[in-house]
mmCIF file of C-alpha atoms in Angstrom:
data_model
loop_
_atom_site.group_PDB
_atom_site.id
_atom_site.type_symbol
_atom_site.label_atom_id
_atom_site.label_comp_id
_atom_site.label_asym_id
_atom_site.label_seq_id
_atom_site.Cartn_x
_atom_site.Cartn_y
_atom_site.Cartn_z
ATOM 1 C CA MET A 95 0.017 0.093 0.157
ATOM 2 C CA ILE A 96 0.977 3.524 -0.470
ATOM 3 C CA GLN A 97 0.506 6.379 1.907
ATOM 4 C CA PRO A 98 1.881 9.705 0.620
ATOM 5 C CA THR A 99 1.536 12.833 2.752
ATOM 6 C CA THR A 100 -0.823 15.340 1.471
ATOM 7 C CA VAL A 101 -3.413 17.736 3.151
ATOM 8 C CA ASN A 102 -6.481 17.611 1.151
ATOM 9 C CA SER A 103 -9.227 14.851 0.435
ATOM 10 C CA VAL A 104 -6.845 12.543 -1.562
ATOM 11 C CA PHE A 105 -4.900 12.361 1.757
ATOM 12 C CA LYS A 106 -7.963 10.886 3.350
ATOM 13 C CA ALA A 107 -8.854 8.807 0.387
ATOM 14 C CA LYS A 108 -5.522 7.028 0.333
ATOM 15 C CA ASN A 109 -5.326 6.507 3.937
ATOM 16 C CA ASP A 110 -8.849 5.242 4.040
ATOM 17 C CA ILE A 111 -7.757 2.487 1.588
ATOM 18 C CA ASN A 112 -4.654 2.150 3.509
ATOM 19 C CA ASP A 113 -6.738 1.319 6.720
ATOM 20 C CA ILE A 114 -9.034 -0.919 5.018
ATOM 21 C CA ALA A 115 -6.499 -2.696 3.343
ATOM 22 C CA GLN A 116 -4.442 -3.360 6.802
ATOM 23 C CA ARG A 117 -7.701 -4.704 8.283
ATOM 24 C CA MET A 118 -7.535 -7.495 5.385
ATOM 25 C CA GLY A 119 -4.021 -8.223 6.102
ATOM 26 C CA TYR A 120 -1.956 -5.892 4.055
ATOM 27 C CA GLN A 121 1.201 -4.254 5.119
ATOM 28 C CA THR A 122 1.997 -0.592 4.730
ATOM 29 C CA LEU A 123 4.764 0.604 2.083
ATOM 30 C CA SER A 124 5.031 4.142 3.255
ATOM 31 C CA ILE A 125 6.111 6.803 0.260
ATOM 32 C CA PHE A 126 6.689 10.230 1.312
ATOM 33 C CA ARG A 127 6.325 13.201 -0.987
ATOM 34 C CA TYR A 128 9.626 14.900 -1.912
ATOM 35 C CA ASP A 129 11.607 16.615 -4.705
ATOM 36 C CA VAL A 130 12.279 13.598 -6.901
ATOM 37 C CA GLU A 131 14.261 15.640 -9.308
ATOM 38 C CA ALA A 132 16.981 16.282 -6.754
ATOM 39 C CA ASP A 133 17.631 12.523 -6.726
ATOM 40 C CA THR A 134 20.223 11.055 -9.423
ATOM 41 C CA ASP A 135 19.128 8.096 -11.100
ATOM 42 C CA ASP A 136 21.230 5.795 -8.816
ATOM 43 C CA GLN A 137 19.771 7.700 -5.554
ATOM 44 C CA LEU A 138 15.970 7.139 -6.839
ATOM 45 C CA TYR A 139 16.845 3.341 -7.334
ATOM 46 C CA SER A 140 18.375 2.875 -3.913
ATOM 47 C CA ARG A 141 15.427 4.795 -2.533
ATOM 48 C CA ILE A 142 12.519 2.753 -4.174
ATOM 49 C CA ASP A 143 14.982 -0.301 -3.269
ATOM 50 C CA GLY A 144 14.500 0.373 0.295
ATOM 51 C CA ILE A 145 10.710 1.181 0.141
ATOM 52 C CA THR A 146 10.212 -2.110 -1.490
ATOM 53 C CA ALA A 147 12.444 -4.166 0.449
ATOM 54 C CA PRO A 148 10.063 -6.334 2.122
ATOM 55 C CA VAL A 149 8.226 -7.391 -1.186
ATOM 56 C CA VAL A 150 9.186 -10.571 -2.784
ATOM 57 C CA SER A 151 8.433 -12.456 -6.204
ATOM 58 C CA GLY A 152 4.644 -13.459 -5.805
ATOM 59 C CA ASP A 153 3.522 -10.896 -3.492
ATOM 60 C CA LEU A 154 0.533 -8.621 -4.196
ATOM 61 C CA VAL A 155 1.057 -5.090 -3.876
ATOM 62 C CA ILE A 156 -1.773 -2.358 -4.173
ATOM 63 C CA PHE A 157 -0.480 0.777 -5.703
ATOM 64 C CA GLN A 158 -2.295 3.814 -5.283
ATOM 65 C CA TYR A 159 -1.443 6.102 -8.288
ATOM 66 C CA PRO A 160 -0.354 8.684 -8.650
ATOM 67 C CA THR A 161 1.686 9.158 -5.627
ATOM 68 C CA ASN A 162 2.317 12.933 -6.151
ATOM 69 C CA ASP A 163 5.865 12.429 -6.651
ATOM 70 C CA GLY A 164 5.831 12.559 -10.288
ATOM 71 C CA PHE A 165 5.471 9.987 -13.216
ATOM 72 C CA LYS A 166 9.169 9.261 -12.891
ATOM 73 C CA PHE A 167 8.908 8.065 -9.420
ATOM 74 C CA ASP A 168 5.872 6.020 -10.328
ATOM 75 C CA GLU A 169 7.426 4.483 -13.160
ATOM 76 C CA GLN A 170 10.458 3.438 -11.540
ATOM 77 C CA PHE A 171 8.377 2.071 -8.643
ATOM 78 C CA MET A 172 6.271 0.068 -10.972
ATOM 79 C CA SER A 173 9.528 -1.249 -12.880
ATOM 80 C CA HIS A 174 11.030 -2.344 -9.655
ATOM 81 C CA LEU A 175 8.126 -4.545 -8.572
ATOM 82 C CA VAL A 176 7.358 -5.987 -11.735
ATOM 83 C CA ASP A 177 10.866 -6.967 -12.394
ATOM 84 C CA ARG A 178 10.774 -8.516 -9.396
ATOM 85 C CA GLY A 179 7.752 -10.806 -10.123
ATOM 86 C CA VAL A 180 5.445 -9.024 -7.933
ATOM 87 C CA HIS A 181 1.599 -8.674 -8.877
ATOM 88 C CA VAL A 182 0.796 -4.962 -9.036
ATOM 89 C CA VAL A 183 -2.607 -3.564 -8.469
ATOM 90 C CA ILE A 184 -3.222 -0.060 -9.285
ATOM 91 C CA GLN A 185 -5.974 1.771 -7.439
ATOM 92 C CA ILE A 186 -6.503 4.598 -9.561
ATOM 93 C CA HIS A 187 -7.049 7.895 -7.857
ATOM 94 C CA ASP A 188 -6.720 10.082 -11.137
ATOM 95 C CA ALA A 189 -6.054 9.061 -14.511
ATOM 96 C CA GLU A 190 -4.499 12.049 -16.315
ATOM 97 C CA CYS A 191 -4.961 10.310 -19.896
ATOM 98 C CA LEU A 192 -8.666 10.913 -19.439
ATOM 99 C CA ARG A 193 -8.016 14.754 -18.535
ATOM 100 C CA GLY A 194 -6.118 15.580 -21.573
ATOM 101 C CA TYR A 195 -2.668 15.574 -22.963
ATOM 102 C CA VAL A 196 -0.032 14.148 -20.792
ATOM 103 C CA PRO A 197 3.645 14.012 -21.711
ATOM 104 C CA TYR A 198 4.247 10.429 -21.130
ATOM 105 C CA ASP A 199 2.336 6.855 -21.888
ATOM 106 C CA GLU A 200 0.243 6.350 -19.246
ATOM 107 C CA VAL A 201 -1.647 3.663 -21.059
ATOM 108 C CA ALA A 202 1.690 1.723 -21.288
ATOM 109 C CA PHE A 203 2.174 2.128 -17.713
ATOM 110 C CA PHE A 204 -1.395 1.144 -16.661
ATOM 111 C CA ASN A 205 -0.683 -2.121 -18.832
ATOM 112 C CA ARG A 206 2.093 -3.201 -16.664
ATOM 113 C CA ALA A 207 -0.344 -3.766 -13.832
ATOM 114 C CA SER A 208 -1.793 -7.411 -13.015
ATOM 115 C CA ALA A 209 -5.061 -5.509 -12.458
ATOM 116 C CA ILE A 210 -6.704 -2.058 -12.051
ATOM 117 C CA ILE A 211 -9.190 -0.682 -9.736
ATOM 118 C CA THR A 212 -10.991 1.999 -11.581
ATOM 119 C CA HIS A 213 -13.733 4.421 -10.145
ATOM 120 C CA ASN A 214 -16.745 3.343 -12.197
ATOM 121 C CA ASP A 215 -17.728 1.440 -15.294
ATOM 122 C CA ASN A 216 -17.409 5.026 -17.312
ATOM 123 C CA MET A 217 -13.770 5.078 -16.571
ATOM 124 C CA THR A 218 -13.246 1.428 -17.254
ATOM 125 C CA ASN A 219 -14.696 1.921 -20.691
ATOM 126 C CA ALA A 220 -12.834 5.133 -21.263
ATOM 127 C CA LEU A 221 -9.522 3.487 -20.488
ATOM 128 C CA ALA A 222 -10.144 0.355 -22.757
ATOM 129 C CA ASP A 223 -11.052 2.997 -25.539
ATOM 130 C CA LYS A 224 -7.628 4.278 -24.761
ATOM 131 C CA GLY A 225 -6.021 1.015 -25.144
ATOM 132 C CA VAL A 226 -5.603 -0.216 -21.577
ATOM 133 C CA THR A 227 -5.947 -4.102 -21.655
ATOM 134 C CA ALA A 228 -5.125 -4.998 -17.987
ATOM 135 C CA PRO A 229 -8.086 -6.483 -16.196
ATOM 136 C CA MET A 230 -10.110 -3.708 -14.558
ATOM 137 C CA PHE A 231 -12.463 -3.753 -11.558
ATOM 138 C CA ALA A 232 -14.786 -0.581 -10.423
ATOM 139 C CA ASN A 233 -15.135 0.436 -6.898
ATOM 140 C CA TYR A 234 -18.111 2.609 -7.611
ATOM 141 C CA ALA A 235 -17.184 4.772 -4.742
ATOM 142 C CA PHE A 236 -14.320 5.541 -2.455
ATOM 143 C CA ASP A 237 -15.067 4.538 1.148
ATOM 144 C CA TYR A 238 -15.200 7.276 4.036
ATOM 145 C CA LEU A 239 -14.054 6.049 7.125
ATOM 146 C CA SER A 240 -15.284 8.108 9.986
ATOM 147 C CA VAL A 241 -14.334 8.273 13.716
ATOM 148 C CA ASN A 242 -17.828 10.024 14.084
ATOM 149 C CA THR A 243 -20.179 6.919 14.537
ATOM 150 C CA LYS A 244 -22.994 8.952 15.736
ATOM 151 C CA ASN A 245 -26.175 9.881 13.280
ATOM 152 C CA ARG A 246 -26.458 13.714 13.948
ATOM 153 C CA TYR A 247 -29.713 13.684 11.828
ATOM 154 C CA THR A 248 -31.904 10.964 13.497
ATOM 155 C CA GLN A 249 -33.641 13.229 15.913
ATOM 156 C CA ALA A 250 -37.227 13.886 14.935
ATOM 157 C CA ASP A 251 -36.994 17.717 14.963
ATOM 158 C CA LYS A 252 -34.391 17.290 12.027
ATOM 159 C CA HIS A 253 -35.641 17.706 8.561
ATOM 160 C CA LEU A 254 -33.725 17.879 5.299
ATOM 161 C CA GLU A 255 -33.692 21.221 3.729
ATOM 162 C CA LYS A 256 -34.163 21.608 0.092
ATOM 163 C CA SER A 257 -31.130 23.653 -0.150
ATOM 164 C CA LEU A 258 -27.416 22.615 -0.777
ATOM 165 C CA VAL A 259 -23.928 22.534 0.790
ATOM 166 C CA LEU A 260 -20.745 22.544 -1.207
ATOM 167 C CA ALA A 261 -17.545 21.381 0.486
ATOM 168 C CA GLY A 262 -14.110 20.864 -1.191
ATOM 169 C CA SER A 263 -11.973 22.599 -3.543
ATOM 170 C CA LEU A 264 -13.661 25.878 -4.550
ATOM 171 C CA ASP A 265 -11.427 26.719 -7.364
ATOM 172 C CA LYS A 266 -13.321 24.088 -9.512
ATOM 173 C CA SER A 267 -16.451 25.735 -8.656
ATOM 174 C CA ARG A 268 -16.652 28.979 -10.659
ATOM 175 C CA TYR A 269 -20.169 29.077 -10.850
ATOM 176 C CA LEU A 270 -19.988 30.480 -7.102
ATOM 177 C CA GLU A 271 -19.097 33.718 -8.696
ATOM 178 C CA HIS A 272 -22.367 34.268 -9.990
ATOM 179 C CA TRP A 273 -25.475 32.087 -8.249
ATOM 180 C CA PRO A 274 -28.787 33.546 -9.735
ATOM 181 C CA TYR A 275 -30.621 30.738 -8.412
ATOM 182 C CA GLN A 276 -33.298 30.828 -5.388
ATOM 183 C CA THR A 277 -31.572 27.426 -3.726
ATOM 184 C CA ASN A 278 -29.484 28.676 -0.905
ATOM 185 C CA LEU A 279 -25.994 27.294 -0.918
ATOM 186 C CA VAL A 280 -23.570 26.835 2.066
ATOM 187 C CA ALA A 281 -19.987 26.528 0.996
ATOM 188 C CA PHE A 282 -16.926 25.134 2.854
ATOM 189 C CA GLY A 283 -13.705 25.232 1.590
ATOM 190 C CA ARG A 284 -10.255 27.151 0.492
ATOM 191 C CA ASN A 285 -10.891 30.209 -1.369
ATOM 192 C CA GLU A 286 -7.948 32.212 -2.694
ATOM 193 C CA THR A 287 -8.924 33.455 -6.285
ATOM 194 C CA MET A 288 -12.762 34.132 -6.524
ATOM 195 C CA GLN A 289 -15.222 36.752 -5.541
ATOM 196 C CA LEU A 290 -18.033 34.896 -4.391
ATOM 197 C CA ASP A 291 -21.557 35.868 -5.311
ATOM 198 C CA PRO A 292 -23.202 37.655 -2.150
ATOM 199 C CA GLN A 293 -25.586 34.963 -1.886
ATOM 200 C CA ILE A 294 -23.165 31.976 -1.059
ATOM 201 C CA ASP A 295 -23.009 31.489 2.488
ATOM 202 C CA PHE A 296 -19.118 31.138 2.626
ATOM 203 C CA ARG A 297 -17.982 29.404 5.923
ATOM 204 C CA GLY A 298 -14.186 28.974 5.395
ATOM 205 C CA GLU A 299 -11.841 25.794 5.158
ATOM 206 C CA VAL A 300 -12.821 22.835 7.637
ATOM 207 C CA LYS A 301 -10.663 19.659 8.268
ATOM 208 C CA PRO A 302 -12.393 16.696 6.915
ATOM 209 C CA GLU A 303 -12.616 14.986 10.114
ATOM 210 C CA GLU A 304 -14.298 18.130 11.580
ATOM 211 C CA LEU A 305 -16.949 18.786 9.055
ATOM 212 C CA GLY A 306 -19.136 15.882 9.732
ATOM 213 C CA TYR A 307 -19.803 17.600 12.933
ATOM 214 C CA ILE A 308 -20.892 20.896 11.514
ATOM 215 C CA ILE A 309 -22.160 20.174 8.042
ATOM 216 C CA PRO A 310 -25.752 21.374 7.670
ATOM 217 C CA TYR A 311 -28.544 19.133 6.952
ATOM 218 C CA ARG A 312 -29.426 19.413 2.987
ATOM 219 C CA PHE A 313 -28.247 18.229 -0.336
ATOM 220 C CA GLY A 314 -24.636 17.978 -0.948
ATOM 221 C CA LEU A 315 -23.596 19.540 -4.365
ATOM 222 C CA ALA A 316 -20.708 17.710 -6.338
ATOM 223 C CA TRP A 317 -20.574 19.892 -9.675
ATOM 224 C CA ASP A 318 -17.128 21.063 -11.249
ATOM 225 C CA SER A 319 -16.843 23.479 -13.687
ATOM 226 C CA ASN A 320 -14.010 23.786 -16.288
ATOM 227 C CA ILE A 321 -11.288 26.433 -15.461
ATOM 228 C CA PRO A 322 -10.070 28.706 -18.203
ATOM 229 C CA ASN A 323 -6.588 27.632 -18.847
ATOM 230 C CA GLY A 324 -6.461 25.700 -15.926
ATOM 231 C CA GLY A 325 -8.192 22.263 -16.726
ATOM 232 C CA GLN A 326 -11.289 20.512 -17.992
ATOM 233 C CA TYR A 327 -12.603 19.456 -14.558
ATOM 234 C CA LYS A 328 -16.246 19.221 -15.628
ATOM 235 C CA ASP A 329 -15.503 16.784 -18.367
ATOM 236 C CA TYR A 330 -13.363 14.668 -16.043
ATOM 237 C CA THR A 331 -16.301 14.205 -13.894
ATOM 238 C CA ARG A 332 -17.643 12.077 -16.805
ATOM 239 C CA PHE A 333 -15.061 9.480 -15.338
ATOM 240 C CA ASN A 334 -14.049 9.831 -11.862
ATOM 241 C CA ASN A 335 -15.859 9.458 -8.366
ATOM 242 C CA PRO A 336 -15.379 12.773 -6.586
ATOM 243 C CA HIS A 337 -14.601 12.282 -3.242
ATOM 244 C CA LYS A 338 -16.985 14.905 -1.809
ATOM 245 C CA VAL A 339 -19.725 12.531 -2.729
ATOM 246 C CA SER A 340 -18.555 9.885 -0.363
ATOM 247 C CA MET A 341 -18.288 12.667 2.152
ATOM 248 C CA TYR A 342 -21.766 13.768 1.842
ATOM 249 C CA LEU A 343 -23.238 10.295 1.851
ATOM 250 C CA ALA A 344 -21.113 8.918 4.747
ATOM 251 C CA ASN A 345 -22.671 12.037 6.582
ATOM 252 C CA GLY A 346 -26.245 11.060 5.608
ATOM 253 C CA LEU A 347 -26.596 13.899 2.901
ATOM 254 C CA PRO A 348 -28.232 13.002 -0.312
ATOM 255 C CA VAL A 349 -26.278 14.553 -3.215
ATOM 256 C CA VAL A 350 -26.988 16.722 -6.578
ATOM 257 C CA LEU A 351 -24.987 15.525 -9.494
ATOM 258 C CA TRP A 352 -24.648 16.310 -13.350
ATOM 259 C CA LYS A 353 -26.662 13.689 -15.120
ATOM 260 C CA ASP A 354 -23.525 12.755 -17.303
ATOM 261 C CA ALA A 355 -21.205 12.285 -14.173
ATOM 262 C CA GLY A 356 -19.480 8.875 -13.768
ATOM 263 C CA MET A 357 -21.277 8.590 -10.521
ATOM 264 C CA ALA A 358 -24.680 9.377 -11.741
ATOM 265 C CA PRO A 359 -25.724 5.924 -12.737
ATOM 266 C CA PHE A 360 -24.660 4.833 -8.970
ATOM 267 C CA VAL A 361 -26.812 7.734 -7.587
ATOM 268 C CA VAL A 362 -29.576 6.972 -9.732
ATOM 269 C CA LYS A 363 -29.742 3.065 -9.083
ATOM 270 C CA ASN A 364 -29.379 3.686 -5.499
ATOM 271 C CA HIS A 365 -31.860 6.368 -4.949
ATOM 272 C CA LEU A 366 -29.281 8.652 -3.287
ATOM 273 C CA GLY A 367 -30.197 11.880 -4.578
ATOM 274 C CA ILE A 368 -30.796 13.702 -7.929
ATOM 275 C CA THR A 369 -29.213 14.297 -11.021
ATOM 276 C CA ILE A 370 -29.642 17.266 -13.597
ATOM 277 C CA GLU A 371 -28.327 18.295 -17.047
ATOM 278 C CA SER A 372 -27.748 22.017 -15.796
ATOM 279 C CA LEU A 373 -27.663 24.130 -12.633
ATOM 280 C CA ASP A 374 -30.307 26.310 -14.513
ATOM 281 C CA GLU A 375 -32.821 23.132 -13.319
ATOM 282 C CA LEU A 376 -31.724 23.125 -9.620
ATOM 283 C CA ASP A 377 -34.347 25.144 -8.347
ATOM 284 C CA ASP A 378 -37.250 23.428 -10.184
ATOM 285 C CA ALA A 379 -35.648 19.853 -9.446
ATOM 286 C CA LEU A 380 -35.647 20.378 -5.869
ATOM 287 C CA ALA A 381 -38.851 22.118 -5.611
ATOM 288 C CA ALA A 382 -40.616 19.066 -7.262
ATOM 289 C CA LEU A 383 -39.427 16.522 -4.748
ATOM 290 C CA SER A 384 -42.212 15.334 -2.506
ATOM 291 C CA GLN A 385 -41.968 14.225 1.010
ATOM 292 C CA ALA A 386 -42.675 10.856 0.114
ATOM 293 C CA GLU A 387 -39.351 10.907 -2.527
ATOM 294 C CA ILE A 388 -37.215 12.726 0.147
ATOM 295 C CA ASP A 389 -38.158 9.811 2.467
ATOM 296 C CA ASP A 390 -37.139 7.255 0.202
ATOM 297 C CA ILE A 391 -33.753 9.216 -0.575
ATOM 298 C CA LEU A 392 -32.943 9.378 2.975
ATOM 299 C CA GLN A 393 -33.782 5.431 3.461
ATOM 300 C CA HIS A 394 -31.313 4.611 0.737
ATOM 301 C CA VAL A 395 -28.557 7.142 1.818
ATOM 302 C CA GLU A 396 -28.735 5.661 5.378
ATOM 303 C CA THR A 397 -27.691 2.124 3.887
ATOM 304 C CA VAL A 398 -25.030 3.467 1.836
ATOM 305 C CA LYS A 399 -23.736 5.668 4.793
ATOM 306 C CA TRP A 400 -22.834 2.627 6.852
ATOM 307 C CA ALA A 401 -21.412 0.755 3.932
ATOM 308 C CA LEU A 402 -19.010 3.897 3.263
ATOM 309 C CA ARG A 403 -18.207 4.124 6.828
ATOM 310 C CA ASP A 404 -17.454 0.455 7.195
ATOM 311 C CA GLY A 405 -15.148 0.288 4.014
ATOM 312 C CA PHE A 406 -17.587 -1.999 1.923
ATOM 313 C CA PHE A 407 -16.810 -0.903 -1.410
ATOM 314 C CA THR A 408 -12.909 -1.266 -1.085
ATOM 315 C CA ARG A 409 -13.043 -4.520 0.524
ATOM 316 C CA ARG A 410 -15.096 -5.353 -2.464
ATOM 317 C CA ALA A 411 -12.830 -4.293 -5.021
ATOM 318 C CA ILE A 412 -9.878 -5.970 -3.336
ATOM 319 C CA MET A 413 -11.419 -9.257 -3.081
ATOM 320 C CA ARG A 414 -12.670 -9.176 -6.539
ATOM 321 C CA MET A 415 -8.870 -8.379 -7.781
ATOM 322 C CA GLU A 416 -7.407 -11.048 -5.367
ATOM 323 C CA LEU A 417 -9.837 -13.751 -6.737
ATOM 324 C CA ALA A 418 -8.777 -12.912 -10.475
ATOM 325 C CA ILE A 419 -5.107 -12.815 -9.755
ATOM 326 C CA LEU A 420 -4.629 -15.441 -7.167
ATOM 327 C CA GLY A 421 -7.760 -17.373 -7.921
ATOM 328 C CA ARG A 422 -6.078 -18.477 -11.109
ATOM 329 C CA GLN A 423 -3.356 -20.363 -9.119
ATOM 330 C CA ILE A 424 -5.903 -22.289 -7.302
ATOM 331 C CA LYS A 425 -7.824 -25.463 -8.575
ATOM 332 C CA LEU A 426 -11.226 -26.121 -7.060
#
């Protein structure tokens, strides 16, 4: 397992997977973020040799990709393991080849793996279209382990508001600069570049482990926008599982997603919220929800909430991957 040190949602996503895998008997290979370019080739080789020293031929390693140490490091790390006869399973956190041009052959990198854990079926199909031939298994949602085991919203006097909360990277939410909708929105996150619309109730940046205690009881919005000269984030949501969706659901909140998002089929099939084509549909879509529909959504959210908190989706993906790789060696 790979456990880099970051300070955002990627940190929690990777560490939750690490914790779940440890419960299943895996051991941690710790990788710390550093300036890879400061290493000579020999120094990089020695560094990775030390990290992978406990691993022997026939072992299975879950490689949480990317490590945030750069593709040079990731490629060398993969080569070390594959050349040693290790089964490498890539747990994708981001696939750069689906975000646009990348100056390296990520598809060839993926094809060196024994198996790949993708986000959802859209990502699996898109990678296959790009030329990825390694076996792929979708996890459908990132788990969200929580020390807050109480449900803040079981009290009879709590009612779900037909309004929104947004938590996460606000730089990908340019629509907050102009919010012409009637639906109230509370926003948590770091904002260094935008002048938010006066209608936005901005409450600053909150650590993930603290957010569950203060997040208001309303629909969680997962809606990225493209940034001029800065990334096609909305297009990328066709393929990825936003970590904020898991955070909302793990805290008992239904969600609002773009209807073409990669997680939309999961949300629709499991009655976890609503999907819309455009934010212009937001006011009418929420207003149209009956109390019976809301009650049905909340009942389904309750089931998925505990699955996310317990690591269900990660365990399922790992077990499917183990069966595909190690099961070939066992005759029944």
